[in-house]
PDB file of C-alpha atoms in Angstrom:
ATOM      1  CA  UNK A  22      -9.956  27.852   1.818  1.00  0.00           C
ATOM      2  CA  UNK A  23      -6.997  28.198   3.736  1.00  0.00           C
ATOM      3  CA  UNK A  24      -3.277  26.860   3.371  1.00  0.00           C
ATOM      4  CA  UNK A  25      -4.390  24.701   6.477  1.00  0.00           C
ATOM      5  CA  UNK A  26      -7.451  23.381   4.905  1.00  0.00           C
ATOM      6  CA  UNK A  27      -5.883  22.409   1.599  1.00  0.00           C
ATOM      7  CA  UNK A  28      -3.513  20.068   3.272  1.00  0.00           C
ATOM      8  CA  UNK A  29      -6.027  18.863   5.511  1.00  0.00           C
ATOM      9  CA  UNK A  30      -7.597  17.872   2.669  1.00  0.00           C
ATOM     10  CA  UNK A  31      -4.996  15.958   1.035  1.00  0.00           C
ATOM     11  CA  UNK A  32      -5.766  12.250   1.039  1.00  0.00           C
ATOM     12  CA  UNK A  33      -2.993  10.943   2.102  1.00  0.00           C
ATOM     13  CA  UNK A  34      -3.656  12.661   5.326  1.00  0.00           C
ATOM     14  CA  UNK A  35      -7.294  11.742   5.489  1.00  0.00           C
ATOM     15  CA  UNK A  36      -6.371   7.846   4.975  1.00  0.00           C
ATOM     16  CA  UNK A  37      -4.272   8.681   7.984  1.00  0.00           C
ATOM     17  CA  UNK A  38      -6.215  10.235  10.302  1.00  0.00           C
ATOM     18  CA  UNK A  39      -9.264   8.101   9.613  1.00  0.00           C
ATOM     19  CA  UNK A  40      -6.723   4.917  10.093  1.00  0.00           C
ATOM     20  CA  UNK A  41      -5.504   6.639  13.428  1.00  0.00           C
ATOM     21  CA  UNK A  42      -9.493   7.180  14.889  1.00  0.00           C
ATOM     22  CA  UNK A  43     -10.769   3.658  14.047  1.00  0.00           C
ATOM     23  CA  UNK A  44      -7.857   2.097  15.593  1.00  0.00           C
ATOM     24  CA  UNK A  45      -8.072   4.449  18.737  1.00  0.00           C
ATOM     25  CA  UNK A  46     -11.751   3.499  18.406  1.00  0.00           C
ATOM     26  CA  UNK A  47     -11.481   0.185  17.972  1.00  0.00           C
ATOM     27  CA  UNK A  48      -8.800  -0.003  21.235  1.00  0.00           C
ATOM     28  CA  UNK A  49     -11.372   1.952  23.468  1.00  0.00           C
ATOM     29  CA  UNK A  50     -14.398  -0.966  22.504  1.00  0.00           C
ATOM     30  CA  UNK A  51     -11.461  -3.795  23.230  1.00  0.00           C
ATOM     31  CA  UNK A  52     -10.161  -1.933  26.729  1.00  0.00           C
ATOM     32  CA  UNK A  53     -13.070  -3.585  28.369  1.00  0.00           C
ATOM     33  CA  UNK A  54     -11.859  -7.300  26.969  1.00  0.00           C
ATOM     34  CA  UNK A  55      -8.134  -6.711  27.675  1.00  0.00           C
ATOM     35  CA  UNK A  56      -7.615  -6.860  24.319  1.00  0.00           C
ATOM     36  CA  UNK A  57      -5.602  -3.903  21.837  1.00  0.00           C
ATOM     37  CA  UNK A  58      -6.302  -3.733  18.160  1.00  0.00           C
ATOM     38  CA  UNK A  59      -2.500  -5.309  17.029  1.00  0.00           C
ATOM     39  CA  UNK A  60      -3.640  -8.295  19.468  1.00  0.00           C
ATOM     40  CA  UNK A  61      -7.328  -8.579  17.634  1.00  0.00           C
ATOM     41  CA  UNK A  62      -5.498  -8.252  14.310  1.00  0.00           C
ATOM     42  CA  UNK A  63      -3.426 -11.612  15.677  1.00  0.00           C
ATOM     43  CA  UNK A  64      -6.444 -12.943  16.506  1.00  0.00           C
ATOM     44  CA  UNK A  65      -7.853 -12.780  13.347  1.00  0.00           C
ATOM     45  CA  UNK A  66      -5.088 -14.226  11.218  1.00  0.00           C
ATOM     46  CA  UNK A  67      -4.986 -17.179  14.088  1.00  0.00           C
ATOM     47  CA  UNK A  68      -9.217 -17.528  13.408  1.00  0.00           C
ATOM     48  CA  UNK A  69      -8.948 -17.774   9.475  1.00  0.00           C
ATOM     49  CA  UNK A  70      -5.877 -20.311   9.908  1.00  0.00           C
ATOM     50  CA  UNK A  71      -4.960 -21.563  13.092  1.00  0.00           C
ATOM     51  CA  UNK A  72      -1.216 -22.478  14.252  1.00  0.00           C
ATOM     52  CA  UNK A  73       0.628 -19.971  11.754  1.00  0.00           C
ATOM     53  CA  UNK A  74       4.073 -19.669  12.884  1.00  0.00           C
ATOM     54  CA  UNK A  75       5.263 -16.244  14.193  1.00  0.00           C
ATOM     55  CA  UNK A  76       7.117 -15.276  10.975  1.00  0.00           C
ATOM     56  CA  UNK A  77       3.799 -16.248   8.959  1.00  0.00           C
ATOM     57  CA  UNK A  78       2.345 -13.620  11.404  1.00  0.00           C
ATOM     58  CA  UNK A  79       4.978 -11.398  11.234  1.00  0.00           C
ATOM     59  CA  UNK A  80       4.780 -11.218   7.841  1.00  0.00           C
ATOM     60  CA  UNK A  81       0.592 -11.151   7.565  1.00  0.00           C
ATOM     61  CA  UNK A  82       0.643  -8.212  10.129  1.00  0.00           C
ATOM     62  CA  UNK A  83       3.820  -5.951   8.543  1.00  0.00           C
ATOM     63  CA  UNK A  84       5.286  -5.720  11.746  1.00  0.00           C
ATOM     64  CA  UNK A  85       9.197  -7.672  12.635  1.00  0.00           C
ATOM     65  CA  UNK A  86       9.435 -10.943  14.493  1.00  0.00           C
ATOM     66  CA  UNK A  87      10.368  -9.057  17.548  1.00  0.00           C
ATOM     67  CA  UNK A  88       7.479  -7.161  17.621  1.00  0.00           C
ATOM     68  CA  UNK A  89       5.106  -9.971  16.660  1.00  0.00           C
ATOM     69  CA  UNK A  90       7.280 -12.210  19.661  1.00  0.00           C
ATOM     70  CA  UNK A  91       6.337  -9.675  22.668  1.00  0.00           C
ATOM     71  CA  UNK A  92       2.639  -9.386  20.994  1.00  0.00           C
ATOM     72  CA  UNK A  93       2.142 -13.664  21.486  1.00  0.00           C
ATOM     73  CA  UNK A  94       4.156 -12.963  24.619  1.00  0.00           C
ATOM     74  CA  UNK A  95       1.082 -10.884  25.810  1.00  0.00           C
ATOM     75  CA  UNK A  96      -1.712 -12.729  24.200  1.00  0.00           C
ATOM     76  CA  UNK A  97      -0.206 -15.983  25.567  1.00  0.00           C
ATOM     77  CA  UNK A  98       0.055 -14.789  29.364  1.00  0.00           C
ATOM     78  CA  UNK A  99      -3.634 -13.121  29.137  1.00  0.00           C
ATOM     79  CA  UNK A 100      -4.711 -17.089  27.805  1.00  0.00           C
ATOM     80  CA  UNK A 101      -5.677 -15.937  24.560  1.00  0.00           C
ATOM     81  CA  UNK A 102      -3.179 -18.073  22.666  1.00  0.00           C
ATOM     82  CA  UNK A 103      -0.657 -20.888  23.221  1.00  0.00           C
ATOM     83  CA  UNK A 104       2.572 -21.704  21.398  1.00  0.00           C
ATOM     84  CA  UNK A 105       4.043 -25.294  20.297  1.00  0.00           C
ATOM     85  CA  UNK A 106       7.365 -25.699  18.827  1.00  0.00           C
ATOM     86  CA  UNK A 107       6.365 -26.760  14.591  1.00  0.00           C
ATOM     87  CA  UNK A 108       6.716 -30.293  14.543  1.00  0.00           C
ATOM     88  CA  UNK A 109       8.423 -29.724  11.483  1.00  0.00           C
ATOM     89  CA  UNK A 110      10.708 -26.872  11.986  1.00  0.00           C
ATOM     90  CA  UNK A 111      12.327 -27.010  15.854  1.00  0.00           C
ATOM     91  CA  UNK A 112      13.180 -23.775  15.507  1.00  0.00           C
ATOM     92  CA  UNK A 113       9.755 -22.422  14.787  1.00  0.00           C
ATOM     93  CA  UNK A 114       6.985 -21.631  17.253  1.00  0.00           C
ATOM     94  CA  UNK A 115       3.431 -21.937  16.084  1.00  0.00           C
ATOM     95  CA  UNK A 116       0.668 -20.053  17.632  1.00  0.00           C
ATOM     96  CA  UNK A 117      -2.753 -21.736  18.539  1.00  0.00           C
ATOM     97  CA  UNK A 118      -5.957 -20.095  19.959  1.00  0.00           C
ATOM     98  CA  UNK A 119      -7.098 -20.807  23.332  1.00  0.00           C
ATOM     99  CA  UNK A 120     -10.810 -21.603  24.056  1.00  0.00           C
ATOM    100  CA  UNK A 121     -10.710 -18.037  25.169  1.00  0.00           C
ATOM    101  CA  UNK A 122     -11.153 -16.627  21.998  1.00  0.00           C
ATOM    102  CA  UNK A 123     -14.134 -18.663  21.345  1.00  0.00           C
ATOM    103  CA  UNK A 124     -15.903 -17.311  23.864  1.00  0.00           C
ATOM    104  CA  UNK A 125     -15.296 -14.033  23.113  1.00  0.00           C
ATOM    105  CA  UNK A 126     -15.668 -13.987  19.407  1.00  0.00           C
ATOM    106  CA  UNK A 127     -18.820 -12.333  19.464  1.00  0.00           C
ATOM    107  CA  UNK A 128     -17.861  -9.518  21.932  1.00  0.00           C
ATOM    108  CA  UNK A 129     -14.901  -9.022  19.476  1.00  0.00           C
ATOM    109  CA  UNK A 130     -17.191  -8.783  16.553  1.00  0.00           C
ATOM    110  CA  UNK A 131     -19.484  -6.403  18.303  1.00  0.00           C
ATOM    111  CA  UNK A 132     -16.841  -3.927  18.864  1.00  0.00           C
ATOM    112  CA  UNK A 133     -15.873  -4.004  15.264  1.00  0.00           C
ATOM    113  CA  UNK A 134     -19.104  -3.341  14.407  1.00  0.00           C
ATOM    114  CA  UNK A 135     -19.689  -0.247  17.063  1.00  0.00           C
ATOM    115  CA  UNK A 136     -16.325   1.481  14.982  1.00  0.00           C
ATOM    116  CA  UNK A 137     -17.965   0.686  11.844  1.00  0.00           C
ATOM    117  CA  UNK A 138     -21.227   2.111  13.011  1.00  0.00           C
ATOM    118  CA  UNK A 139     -19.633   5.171  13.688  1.00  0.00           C
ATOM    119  CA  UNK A 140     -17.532   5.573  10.725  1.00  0.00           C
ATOM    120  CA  UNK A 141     -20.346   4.896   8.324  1.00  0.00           C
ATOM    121  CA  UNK A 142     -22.810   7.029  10.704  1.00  0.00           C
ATOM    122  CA  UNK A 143     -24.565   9.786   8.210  1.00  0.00           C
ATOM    123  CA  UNK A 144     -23.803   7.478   4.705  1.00  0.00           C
ATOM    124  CA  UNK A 145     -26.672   5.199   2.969  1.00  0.00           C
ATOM    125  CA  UNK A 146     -25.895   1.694   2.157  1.00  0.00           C
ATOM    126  CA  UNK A 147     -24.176   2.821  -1.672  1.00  0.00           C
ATOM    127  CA  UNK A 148     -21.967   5.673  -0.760  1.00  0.00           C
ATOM    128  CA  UNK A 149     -20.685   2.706   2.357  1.00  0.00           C
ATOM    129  CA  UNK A 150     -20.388   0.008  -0.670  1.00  0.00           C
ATOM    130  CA  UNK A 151     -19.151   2.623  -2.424  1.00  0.00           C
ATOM    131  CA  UNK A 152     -16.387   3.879  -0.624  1.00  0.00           C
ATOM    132  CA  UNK A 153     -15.287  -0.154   0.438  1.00  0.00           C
ATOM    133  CA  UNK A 154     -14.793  -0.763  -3.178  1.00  0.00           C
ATOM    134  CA  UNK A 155     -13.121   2.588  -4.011  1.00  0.00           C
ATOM    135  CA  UNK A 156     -10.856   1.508  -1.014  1.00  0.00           C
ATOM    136  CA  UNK A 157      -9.784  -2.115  -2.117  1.00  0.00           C
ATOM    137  CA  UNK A 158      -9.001  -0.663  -5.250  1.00  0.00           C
ATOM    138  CA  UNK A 159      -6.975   2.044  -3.622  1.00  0.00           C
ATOM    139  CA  UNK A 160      -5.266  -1.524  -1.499  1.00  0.00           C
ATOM    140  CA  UNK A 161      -4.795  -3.762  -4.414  1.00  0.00           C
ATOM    141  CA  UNK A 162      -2.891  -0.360  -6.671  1.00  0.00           C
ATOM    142  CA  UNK A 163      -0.372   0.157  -3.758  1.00  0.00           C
ATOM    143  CA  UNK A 164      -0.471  -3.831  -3.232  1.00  0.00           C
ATOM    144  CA  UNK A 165       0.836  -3.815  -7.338  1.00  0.00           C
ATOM    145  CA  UNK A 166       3.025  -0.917  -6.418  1.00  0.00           C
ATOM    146  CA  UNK A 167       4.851  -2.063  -3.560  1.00  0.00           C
ATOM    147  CA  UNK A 168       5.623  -5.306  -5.209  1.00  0.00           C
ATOM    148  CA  UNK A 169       2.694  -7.296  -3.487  1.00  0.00           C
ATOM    149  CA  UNK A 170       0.619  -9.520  -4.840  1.00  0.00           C
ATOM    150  CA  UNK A 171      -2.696  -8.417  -5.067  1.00  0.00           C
ATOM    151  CA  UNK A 172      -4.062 -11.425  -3.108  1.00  0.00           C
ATOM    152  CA  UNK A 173      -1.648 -10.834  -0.015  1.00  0.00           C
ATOM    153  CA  UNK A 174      -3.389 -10.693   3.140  1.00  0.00           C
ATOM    154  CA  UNK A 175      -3.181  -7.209   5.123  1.00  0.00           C
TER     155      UNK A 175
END
């Protein structure tokens, strides 16, 4: 084995690259929907609880409030999301999902299934199981070390 292949093999790269290929996968199946992966991850948040305010999504996606500002800027002029000021908080915006979204929930879904259908190409149902547990394990350790609780969302 080569110098090369040892730190190929190192798994902090691997978590890497494999993180790098399903999102470039997962932005190729959402090109056709006008949709990027950071949006769909927006998306998501907004579909388990909808009208989070932009630091709430800020803080659910690990990105600044800048960054999560020009993301609703782009999801709100494609019609994919709306924002009220919070009733409760003037200063706050909070960001509801358009109709849009419901309609294309399941094309969404299918192309999170086409990158999981190619990552777990070649594996049986245990070693996928498998490696999802190993994984959330991996998660909930760095959660623990990072300060995090373990039931964060990411």
């Amino acid at each position: 084995m080569t110098e090369n292949d040892k730190i190929e093999n190192q798994v902090g790269l691997v978590f890497q690259h494999v993180a790098r290929l399903r999102t470039r996968y997962f932005d190729q199946q959402l090109a056709k929907h006008g949709l990027t992966s950071a949006q769909v991850f927006a998306i998501n948040y907004l579909l388990r609880e909808d009208g989070l305010t932009q630091v709430e999504l800020s803080r659910l996606l690990g990105i600044g409030t800048v960054a999560v500002s020009g993301l609703v800027d782009r999801l709100e002029a494609n019609g994919w999301v709306t924002r009220k000021a919070d009733s409760r908080d003037r200063r706050s915006n909070r960001v509801w999902l358009t109709d849009k979204v419901a309609e294309k929930v399941g094309n969404l879904k299918e192309a999170g299934k086409a990158v999981n259908d190619a990552s777990f190409k070649g594996m049986s149902k245990q070693e996928q199981d498998a490696l999802v547990t190993a994984l959330r394990v991996v998660r909930d350790n760095l959660k623990l070390a990072t300060c995090d609780t373990p039931d964060a969302a990411l």
